[in-house]
Structures are given as C-alpha cells and as structure tokens.
Amino acid sequence: MAQNSFGNIFRITTFGESHGAAIGVVIDGCPALLPLEVEDIQKELDKRAPGKTPFTSPRKEKDKAQILSGIFQGKTTGAPIAIVIFNKDADSSKYEPIKNLLRPGHANFSYIKKYGIFDYRGGGRASARETAARVAAGAVAKKFLKHHKINPLAYIHSIGNIDAQTPNATFKTLQKKISTSPIYCPDFKQSKLMMGQILKAKKDGDSLGAIIETKVDSLPVGLGDPIYEKLEANLAKAMMTLPATRGIEFGEGFNAARMKGSEHNDAFIMRGRKIKSATNHAGGTLGGISTGMPLIFRVAFKPTSSIMKPQKTVNLKGESKSFSLPKGSRHDPCVAIRAVPIVEAMTALVLADALLMNRCAQL
C-alpha cells in the first residue's frame, strides 16, 4: 500500500488503522518559525471527535494529540512534524461475527482482491478513523494560512432533501453560526429539519447522505499551477480521497451545463484599485488559478454504509448470506457531519501547498 502521502511541498504521510494502537501523521515542508502549540491541533480534533451529540457515532475517542517532533520553544523548526493519536475506545469484538462477510458499501471486497488481506476491525486503513490524522495536519496548515490571512470555512449545505440557505455574512459571523450548530449548519431553521430527519433515519436503522460547502475568502490571485496542478484539480483529488465522497463541484458546478455562456461568464470590473468580477459563477478560479474572488465548492457524501437494516450479501466463499450489524455497533447516521472539519482540513492542506508552490512563479 504505497500511496499514503499527499502534497508537493507541504506534504503529509498518515499511518495507522481504526482499531490499531494509534493513528498519526508526519508533515514535511512546513516553514520554520511558525508559532504552534498542541492546543492548536487539539482544537481542530475536538470538532471531529465522535460521541458528543445523538447525530454522530457514540464511540468515545478523545483524540488527544501528541507532538513527537518538529516543534521547539513553541515554534516549528522546519524539521518533520510527527503527530500521534492513540486509540482508546476500539472494540474489535463487534467485528468478529461478521469478519467473513462482505459488508455492503464497504471496502472489504476490493481490499481483499487487491492485497489478499484486510483488517476487518472497524475497516482498518479504509476507516474514516484515519481522517483524524488529516485533521491534525490540517490544523498546522490552517495556522500557516492564518499567518497569510486565509481562512477556509466548511459547513453543511444539505442533508437528505433539505437545503440550507447560507447567510451572506462576515467570516466571524458565519464561523460562529457554524460552531454553535450541532451539525455545523449556519441555517438554524433548516438545521432543525435536518436533525429531525437524521433522528428518524437513525430510529429506522438507516442513514442519510449530505453535501458540504466550503468557502474561502481573501484568497490571493495566482494559486494553482497549470496544467496538472490546477487548484480545483488538487482540491478535487483531496476531497475524493476522503471516505464516502461521491462528487465535487465548483461555483455553479453542474448547473453550469444548463446555462448560456452569456449567463455563466463573470464580467471583470474595477473595485477600488483591484480587478474583480461582477459575479462568481466560476467559484474563484480561472484556468486552474485562483482569481481573488471567493473560492466556493461543494462535496457530496453518500449515506453511511453501516446501517442497522438487514442487507443481502455473500461470504468470502461466495455463499449467499444476510448481513446485519452486531448489537451495540457504533456508527454515524450521517457521516458528513463529522466530515465538515475534515473537508476544512484537506482544503487547508491544498491551499498551504499551493501558497508555497506559488513562491516559484516569478522573480
């Protein structure tokens, strides 16, 4: 399994399994002298942690981060930053009765066919547990971006068939609305309907899908490198490496296919002394390069694969079986809720890398 790293200059490598001893990440390429404390990382991990509301998995993981290297006297040294998170509430016994069954919607089948072996305890390396390591790395990237006054913000755009109305608010106002919502949705009225749908699906032993929107204001012009390092291409790759993602769109996205060129083109105008566009149908990029307009994209997440309803499957011998999760299994009724800080982290990693790459653009 050779593909566990992401990024060019600001590069991460994650390790560990869902029910192993620990998970973690090594970060290469972070500039020296960046102020960084373990609290900066813990703050982000706490957003992703399960067991805090009835809308997420009841698994109790405090996700306490430990920095092993790369920090001295509260600042980065330029050396690799190693962060480890020890697993504390892993209960592998629930997976013993189903270890020989192919779990619908899960990676058991494809992993076994590719590698000849699969860590069935919670999904092993395929588990969303791995994303905690990405959030830890993203916390470092966010600290670097904040130094450059760049703040990515992700939130729930829709759950099931309910859409939120994103308020046209300042970063701080929007951030406050998101942080005070149990499901990271800035639309309090619609979020109540969403939470009702989640609880109903949970009661029915089912799950829901969702869409997460990300917005980044104050992005400088010039991030992204044609042809194969376009900003939206790297963001798309970053998001599609996350478990349960099924699609991504920028700006108008798929709706652009229903528009005319005269409707979709963003006219250039002068705002003060800066060139901007009157609209932002493109979502903040042209030719794979940031334009200085807000970067806007949405990521679709499928319904959580682990549901309490019985499902048809086969065992490793190909024999037809009925699959049911063992009593006491712990899963998210809507996996996208805890994916909000993960999407934000991956956005930060891509932007931090693009910012460092951009230093090579001109004399």
Short mmCIF file of C-alpha atoms in Angstrom, two decimals:
data_model
loop_
_atom_site.label_atom_id
_atom_site.label_comp_id
_atom_site.label_asym_id
_atom_site.label_seq_id
_atom_site.Cartn_x
_atom_site.Cartn_y
_atom_site.Cartn_z
CA MET A 1 0.00 0.00 0.00
CA ALA A 2 2.28 2.72 -1.33
CA GLN A 3 0.01 5.77 -1.59
CA ASN A 4 -0.27 7.24 1.89
CA SER A 5 1.19 10.69 1.18
CA PHE A 6 -0.39 13.87 -0.14
CA GLY A 7 1.02 17.23 -1.28
CA ASN A 8 4.09 18.58 -3.05
CA ILE A 9 5.98 20.95 -0.71
CA PHE A 10 3.61 20.90 2.28
CA ARG A 11 3.39 17.11 2.28
CA ILE A 12 1.72 14.72 4.72
CA THR A 13 2.01 10.98 5.28
CA THR A 14 -0.58 9.32 7.52
CA PHE A 15 -0.37 5.93 9.25
CA GLY A 16 -2.42 3.62 11.47
CA GLU A 17 -5.68 1.66 11.44
CA SER A 18 -9.10 2.14 13.01
CA HIS A 19 -8.62 -0.47 15.72
CA GLY A 20 -4.83 -0.49 15.86
CA ALA A 21 -2.71 1.01 18.63
CA ALA A 22 -2.64 4.51 17.15
CA ILE A 23 -3.02 6.69 14.10
CA GLY A 24 -0.79 9.58 13.14
CA VAL A 25 0.77 11.85 10.57
CA VAL A 26 4.19 13.15 9.55
CA ILE A 27 4.23 16.62 7.99
CA ASP A 28 7.09 17.65 5.70
CA GLY A 29 7.66 21.11 4.27
CA CYS A 30 6.14 23.30 6.95
CA PRO A 31 8.19 26.51 7.14
CA ALA A 32 10.19 27.16 10.29
CA LEU A 33 9.29 29.76 12.93
CA LEU A 34 5.51 29.19 12.68
CA PRO A 35 4.06 29.53 16.21
CA LEU A 36 2.43 26.18 17.03
CA GLU A 37 1.17 24.53 20.21
CA VAL A 38 -0.55 21.20 20.75
CA GLU A 39 -3.69 23.19 21.67
CA ASP A 40 -3.87 24.44 18.07
CA ILE A 41 -4.15 20.83 16.91
CA GLN A 42 -6.43 19.68 19.71
CA LYS A 43 -8.96 22.43 18.97
CA GLU A 44 -9.45 21.06 15.46
CA LEU A 45 -9.55 17.42 16.56
CA ASP A 46 -12.28 18.21 19.08
CA LYS A 47 -14.51 19.35 16.21
CA ARG A 48 -14.22 15.94 14.56
CA ALA A 49 -14.46 13.76 17.69
CA PRO A 50 -17.48 11.41 17.96
CA GLY A 51 -19.81 10.84 20.89
CA LYS A 52 -20.83 14.46 21.53
CA THR A 53 -24.37 14.52 20.07
CA PRO A 54 -27.06 11.98 19.02
CA PHE A 55 -26.28 12.89 15.41
CA THR A 56 -22.85 11.18 15.40
CA SER A 57 -21.27 7.86 16.41
CA PRO A 58 -21.33 7.15 20.19
CA ARG A 59 -17.71 5.91 20.07
CA LYS A 60 -15.83 7.79 22.81
CA GLU A 61 -12.48 8.87 21.40
CA LYS A 62 -10.92 11.96 22.98
CA ASP A 63 -8.35 12.05 20.17
CA LYS A 64 -5.59 13.53 22.31
CA ALA A 65 -2.76 14.59 20.03
CA GLN A 66 0.90 14.25 20.95
CA ILE A 67 3.58 16.13 19.01
CA LEU A 68 6.70 13.98 18.77
CA SER A 69 8.98 16.19 16.69
CA GLY A 70 9.37 19.39 14.68
CA ILE A 71 8.45 21.86 17.46
CA PHE A 72 10.88 23.71 19.72
CA GLN A 73 10.05 26.54 22.12
CA GLY A 74 6.55 26.84 20.67
CA LYS A 75 7.65 27.21 17.04
CA THR A 76 8.17 24.92 14.06
CA THR A 77 11.82 24.17 13.30
CA GLY A 78 11.48 23.16 9.65
CA ALA A 79 12.03 19.51 10.60
CA PRO A 80 9.30 16.90 10.02
CA ILE A 81 6.38 17.36 12.42
CA ALA A 82 5.21 13.99 13.77
CA ILE A 83 1.82 13.79 15.50
CA VAL A 84 0.36 10.63 17.06
CA ILE A 85 -3.15 9.90 18.39
CA PHE A 86 -3.60 6.73 20.43
CA ASN A 87 -6.84 4.77 20.03
CA LYS A 88 -8.61 4.36 23.37
CA ASP A 89 -12.16 3.12 22.69
CA ALA A 90 -11.70 0.48 19.99
CA ASP A 91 -13.98 -2.55 20.47
CA SER A 92 -12.95 -5.14 17.88
CA SER A 93 -15.20 -7.87 19.31
CA LYS A 94 -18.18 -6.48 17.39
CA TYR A 95 -16.45 -7.35 14.12
CA GLU A 96 -15.59 -11.00 14.87
CA PRO A 97 -19.04 -12.39 13.93
CA ILE A 98 -19.02 -10.61 10.54
CA LYS A 99 -15.35 -10.89 9.57
CA ASN A 100 -16.08 -13.42 6.80
CA LEU A 101 -18.98 -11.45 5.31
CA LEU A 102 -18.59 -8.81 2.61
CA ARG A 103 -20.08 -5.65 4.15
CA PRO A 104 -22.31 -3.81 1.65
CA GLY A 105 -20.92 -0.39 0.78
CA HIS A 106 -17.55 -1.10 2.44
CA ALA A 107 -14.03 -1.75 1.13
CA ASN A 108 -13.67 -5.38 2.30
CA PHE A 109 -14.12 -6.88 -1.17
CA SER A 110 -11.84 -4.54 -3.11
CA TYR A 111 -9.07 -4.62 -0.45
CA ILE A 112 -9.08 -8.41 -0.23
CA LYS A 113 -8.95 -8.77 -4.01
CA LYS A 114 -6.11 -6.25 -4.30
CA TYR A 115 -3.94 -7.14 -1.29
CA GLY A 116 -5.06 -10.62 -0.30
CA ILE A 117 -5.65 -9.44 3.26
CA PHE A 118 -7.93 -6.95 5.04
CA ASP A 119 -8.00 -5.62 8.60
CA TYR A 120 -11.72 -6.10 9.25
CA ARG A 121 -11.58 -4.43 12.69
CA GLY A 122 -13.59 -1.31 12.02
CA GLY A 123 -12.39 -1.17 8.44
CA GLY A 124 -8.68 -0.92 9.19
CA ARG A 125 -6.95 1.55 6.91
CA ALA A 126 -10.18 2.12 4.94
CA SER A 127 -11.92 3.50 8.01
CA ALA A 128 -12.77 7.18 8.41
CA ARG A 129 -10.79 6.93 11.66
CA GLU A 130 -7.71 7.70 9.52
CA THR A 131 -9.07 11.17 8.84
CA ALA A 132 -8.28 12.30 12.39
CA ALA A 133 -4.64 12.33 11.30
CA ARG A 134 -5.56 14.59 8.38
CA VAL A 135 -7.39 16.98 10.72
CA ALA A 136 -4.26 17.16 12.89
CA ALA A 137 -2.17 18.01 9.82
CA GLY A 138 -4.83 20.44 8.64
CA ALA A 139 -4.57 22.30 11.95
CA VAL A 140 -0.92 23.06 11.15
CA ALA A 141 -1.84 24.10 7.61
CA LYS A 142 -4.60 26.37 8.95
CA LYS A 143 -2.13 28.05 11.30
CA PHE A 144 0.17 28.69 8.32
CA LEU A 145 -2.73 30.05 6.23
CA LYS A 146 -3.91 32.28 9.06
CA HIS A 147 -0.47 33.91 9.02
CA HIS A 148 -1.34 34.88 5.43
CA LYS A 149 -4.88 35.95 6.42
CA ILE A 150 -6.51 33.00 4.62
CA ASN A 151 -9.33 31.21 6.45
CA PRO A 152 -11.14 28.22 4.89
CA LEU A 153 -14.64 27.58 6.21
CA ALA A 154 -16.73 24.42 5.63
CA TYR A 155 -20.33 23.78 6.66
CA ILE A 156 -23.34 21.57 5.96
CA HIS A 157 -25.14 22.73 2.82
CA SER A 158 -27.77 19.99 2.71
CA ILE A 159 -28.76 16.74 4.39
CA GLY A 160 -31.13 14.37 2.63
CA ASN A 161 -33.58 16.55 0.69
CA ILE A 162 -33.24 19.62 2.92
CA ASP A 163 -31.08 22.54 1.74
CA ALA A 164 -29.68 25.30 3.93
CA GLN A 165 -29.62 28.95 2.98
CA THR A 166 -26.07 30.18 3.53
CA PRO A 167 -26.18 33.66 5.04
CA ASN A 168 -24.20 36.40 3.34
CA ALA A 169 -22.20 37.17 6.46
CA THR A 170 -18.67 38.02 7.52
CA PHE A 171 -16.21 35.21 8.25
CA LYS A 172 -16.50 35.64 12.02
CA THR A 173 -20.32 35.69 11.97
CA LEU A 174 -20.52 32.65 9.72
CA GLN A 175 -17.91 30.82 11.78
CA LYS A 176 -19.88 31.50 14.98
CA LYS A 177 -23.12 30.21 13.45
CA ILE A 178 -21.38 27.03 12.29
CA SER A 179 -19.57 26.37 15.57
CA THR A 180 -22.75 26.71 17.64
CA SER A 181 -24.71 24.27 15.47
CA PRO A 182 -24.68 20.56 16.50
CA ILE A 183 -24.47 19.64 12.81
CA TYR A 184 -22.24 22.52 11.60
CA CYS A 185 -25.05 24.21 9.65
CA PRO A 186 -25.30 28.02 9.63
CA ASP A 187 -29.03 27.97 8.83
CA PHE A 188 -30.66 27.32 12.24
CA LYS A 189 -34.19 26.98 10.82
CA GLN A 190 -33.28 24.37 8.22
CA SER A 191 -30.86 22.60 10.56
CA LYS A 192 -33.78 21.75 12.88
CA LEU A 193 -35.45 19.95 9.98
CA MET A 194 -32.18 18.23 9.13
CA MET A 195 -31.72 17.00 12.70
CA GLY A 196 -35.26 15.64 12.69
CA GLN A 197 -34.51 13.68 9.50
CA ILE A 198 -31.29 12.30 10.99
CA LEU A 199 -33.02 11.08 14.14
CA LYS A 200 -35.77 9.46 12.06
CA ALA A 201 -33.24 7.67 9.86
CA LYS A 202 -31.38 6.55 12.98
CA LYS A 203 -34.59 5.21 14.53
CA ASP A 204 -35.35 3.35 11.29
CA GLY A 205 -31.88 1.81 11.32
CA ASP A 206 -30.92 3.75 8.21
CA SER A 207 -28.62 6.66 7.26
CA LEU A 208 -28.54 9.86 5.21
CA GLY A 209 -26.22 11.49 2.71
CA ALA A 210 -25.27 15.16 2.66
CA ILE A 211 -23.46 17.97 0.84
CA ILE A 212 -20.73 20.07 2.45
CA GLU A 213 -19.97 23.53 1.09
CA THR A 214 -16.62 25.26 1.53
CA LYS A 215 -15.91 28.96 1.18
CA VAL A 216 -12.53 30.69 1.30
CA ASP A 217 -12.43 34.49 1.29
CA SER A 218 -9.31 36.66 0.97
CA LEU A 219 -7.54 34.18 -1.29
CA PRO A 220 -4.75 35.84 -3.30
CA VAL A 221 -4.69 35.77 -7.07
CA GLY A 222 -2.35 33.18 -8.57
CA LEU A 223 -2.68 29.95 -6.56
CA GLY A 224 -2.64 26.80 -8.69
CA ASP A 225 -0.33 25.62 -11.45
CA PRO A 226 -1.46 24.51 -14.92
CA ILE A 227 -1.61 22.01 -16.37
CA TYR A 228 -1.68 19.15 -13.87
CA GLU A 229 -1.59 21.09 -10.60
CA LYS A 230 -4.68 23.22 -11.12
CA LEU A 231 -6.14 24.46 -7.85
CA GLU A 232 -9.55 22.88 -8.36
CA ALA A 233 -7.94 19.65 -9.61
CA ASN A 234 -5.90 19.31 -6.42
CA LEU A 235 -8.91 20.18 -4.28
CA ALA A 236 -10.95 17.58 -6.16
CA LYS A 237 -8.31 14.94 -5.55
CA ALA A 238 -8.07 15.91 -1.89
CA MET A 239 -11.81 15.60 -1.37
CA MET A 240 -12.17 12.37 -3.32
CA THR A 241 -9.54 10.71 -1.13
CA LEU A 242 -11.95 11.07 1.79
CA PRO A 243 -14.19 8.11 2.67
CA ALA A 244 -17.81 8.32 1.42
CA THR A 245 -17.29 11.19 -1.06
CA ARG A 246 -19.15 10.86 -4.35
CA GLY A 247 -18.66 14.13 -6.18
CA ILE A 248 -17.44 17.72 -6.14
CA GLU A 249 -18.47 20.90 -7.94
CA PHE A 250 -17.07 24.43 -8.06
CA GLY A 251 -19.09 27.63 -8.35
CA GLU A 252 -22.19 26.87 -10.40
CA GLY A 253 -20.91 23.32 -10.79
CA PHE A 254 -23.23 21.03 -12.75
CA ASN A 255 -25.74 23.84 -13.06
CA ALA A 256 -23.28 25.50 -15.47
CA ALA A 257 -24.27 22.87 -18.06
CA ARG A 258 -27.77 24.38 -18.09
CA MET A 259 -26.55 27.96 -18.53
CA LYS A 260 -25.58 30.01 -21.58
CA GLY A 261 -22.11 31.49 -21.94
CA SER A 262 -23.60 34.96 -21.58
CA GLU A 263 -25.06 33.87 -18.24
CA HIS A 264 -22.07 31.98 -16.86
CA ASN A 265 -19.22 34.32 -17.84
CA ASP A 266 -18.09 36.54 -14.97
CA ALA A 267 -17.60 40.12 -16.23
CA PHE A 268 -14.46 41.87 -14.99
CA ILE A 269 -14.91 45.16 -13.14
CA MET A 270 -12.82 47.54 -11.02
CA ARG A 271 -13.47 47.60 -7.28
CA GLY A 272 -11.35 50.33 -5.84
CA ARG A 273 -7.90 49.67 -7.29
CA LYS A 274 -8.39 45.93 -7.78
CA ILE A 275 -9.73 43.96 -10.73
CA LYS A 276 -12.60 41.73 -9.62
CA SER A 277 -15.58 40.08 -11.29
CA ALA A 278 -19.18 41.26 -11.01
CA THR A 279 -20.36 37.69 -10.37
CA ASN A 280 -18.65 34.49 -9.26
CA HIS A 281 -20.18 31.68 -11.28
CA ALA A 282 -16.69 30.19 -11.74
CA GLY A 283 -16.26 29.77 -7.98
CA GLY A 284 -12.97 31.62 -7.64
CA THR A 285 -10.73 30.04 -10.28
CA LEU A 286 -9.95 30.52 -13.97
CA GLY A 287 -7.57 28.25 -15.87
CA GLY A 288 -6.93 26.37 -12.64
CA ILE A 289 -5.62 29.54 -10.92
CA SER A 290 -7.29 31.49 -8.12
CA THR A 291 -8.77 34.82 -9.24
CA GLY A 292 -9.02 36.56 -5.86
CA MET A 293 -12.78 36.00 -5.75
CA PRO A 294 -14.16 33.71 -3.02
CA LEU A 295 -13.30 30.06 -3.61
CA ILE A 296 -16.55 28.09 -3.39
CA PHE A 297 -17.07 24.36 -3.84
CA ARG A 298 -19.39 21.59 -2.64
CA VAL A 299 -18.67 17.94 -1.86
CA ALA A 300 -21.30 15.19 -1.91
CA PHE A 301 -21.17 12.42 0.70
CA LYS A 302 -23.09 9.16 0.37
CA PRO A 303 -25.26 7.80 3.20
CA THR A 304 -23.25 5.96 5.87
CA SER A 305 -22.75 2.37 4.66
CA SER A 306 -23.09 0.84 8.15
CA ILE A 307 -26.83 0.66 8.84
CA MET A 308 -28.90 -1.46 11.22
CA LYS A 309 -31.23 -2.77 8.50
CA PRO A 310 -30.55 -6.37 7.29
CA GLN A 311 -28.87 -6.46 3.86
CA LYS A 312 -28.15 -9.18 1.33
CA THR A 313 -24.52 -10.17 0.75
CA VAL A 314 -22.16 -13.13 0.31
CA ASN A 315 -19.35 -14.52 2.44
CA LEU A 316 -15.72 -14.98 1.37
CA LYS A 317 -16.68 -18.29 -0.24
CA GLY A 318 -19.37 -16.63 -2.35
CA GLU A 319 -22.28 -18.13 -0.43
CA SER A 320 -25.43 -16.00 -0.11
CA LYS A 321 -25.92 -14.58 3.37
CA SER A 322 -27.93 -11.98 5.25
CA PHE A 323 -25.80 -9.23 6.73
CA SER A 324 -26.74 -7.48 9.97
CA LEU A 325 -24.57 -5.33 12.18
CA PRO A 326 -23.92 -6.86 15.61
CA LYS A 327 -25.90 -5.42 18.52
CA GLY A 328 -24.06 -2.48 20.08
CA SER A 329 -22.34 -1.41 16.84
CA ARG A 330 -21.45 2.30 16.77
CA HIS A 331 -21.79 4.29 13.58
CA ASP A 332 -22.72 7.77 12.32
CA PRO A 333 -26.28 8.10 10.97
CA CYS A 334 -24.92 10.85 8.70
CA VAL A 335 -21.18 10.59 8.16
CA ALA A 336 -20.96 14.05 6.56
CA ILE A 337 -21.49 15.86 9.87
CA ARG A 338 -18.10 14.86 11.26
CA ALA A 339 -16.66 15.29 7.76
CA VAL A 340 -17.06 19.09 7.97
CA PRO A 341 -13.76 19.68 9.85
CA ILE A 342 -12.12 17.04 7.65
CA VAL A 343 -13.10 18.87 4.44
CA GLU A 344 -11.84 22.09 6.02
CA ALA A 345 -8.54 20.39 6.90
CA MET A 346 -7.99 19.00 3.41
CA THR A 347 -8.80 22.42 1.93
CA ALA A 348 -6.17 23.97 4.20
CA LEU A 349 -3.58 21.37 3.16
CA VAL A 350 -4.16 22.05 -0.54
CA LEU A 351 -4.03 25.84 -0.09
CA ALA A 352 -0.90 25.73 2.09
CA ASP A 353 0.84 23.64 -0.56
CA ALA A 354 -0.36 25.96 -3.35
CA LEU A 355 0.85 29.02 -1.43
CA LEU A 356 4.33 27.53 -1.06
CA MET A 357 4.36 26.39 -4.71
CA ASN A 358 3.43 29.92 -5.79
CA ARG A 359 6.72 31.25 -4.44
CA CYS A 360 8.32 29.71 -7.53
CA ALA A 361 6.07 31.59 -10.02
CA GLN A 362 8.01 34.83 -10.52
CA LEU A 363 11.28 36.54 -9.65
#
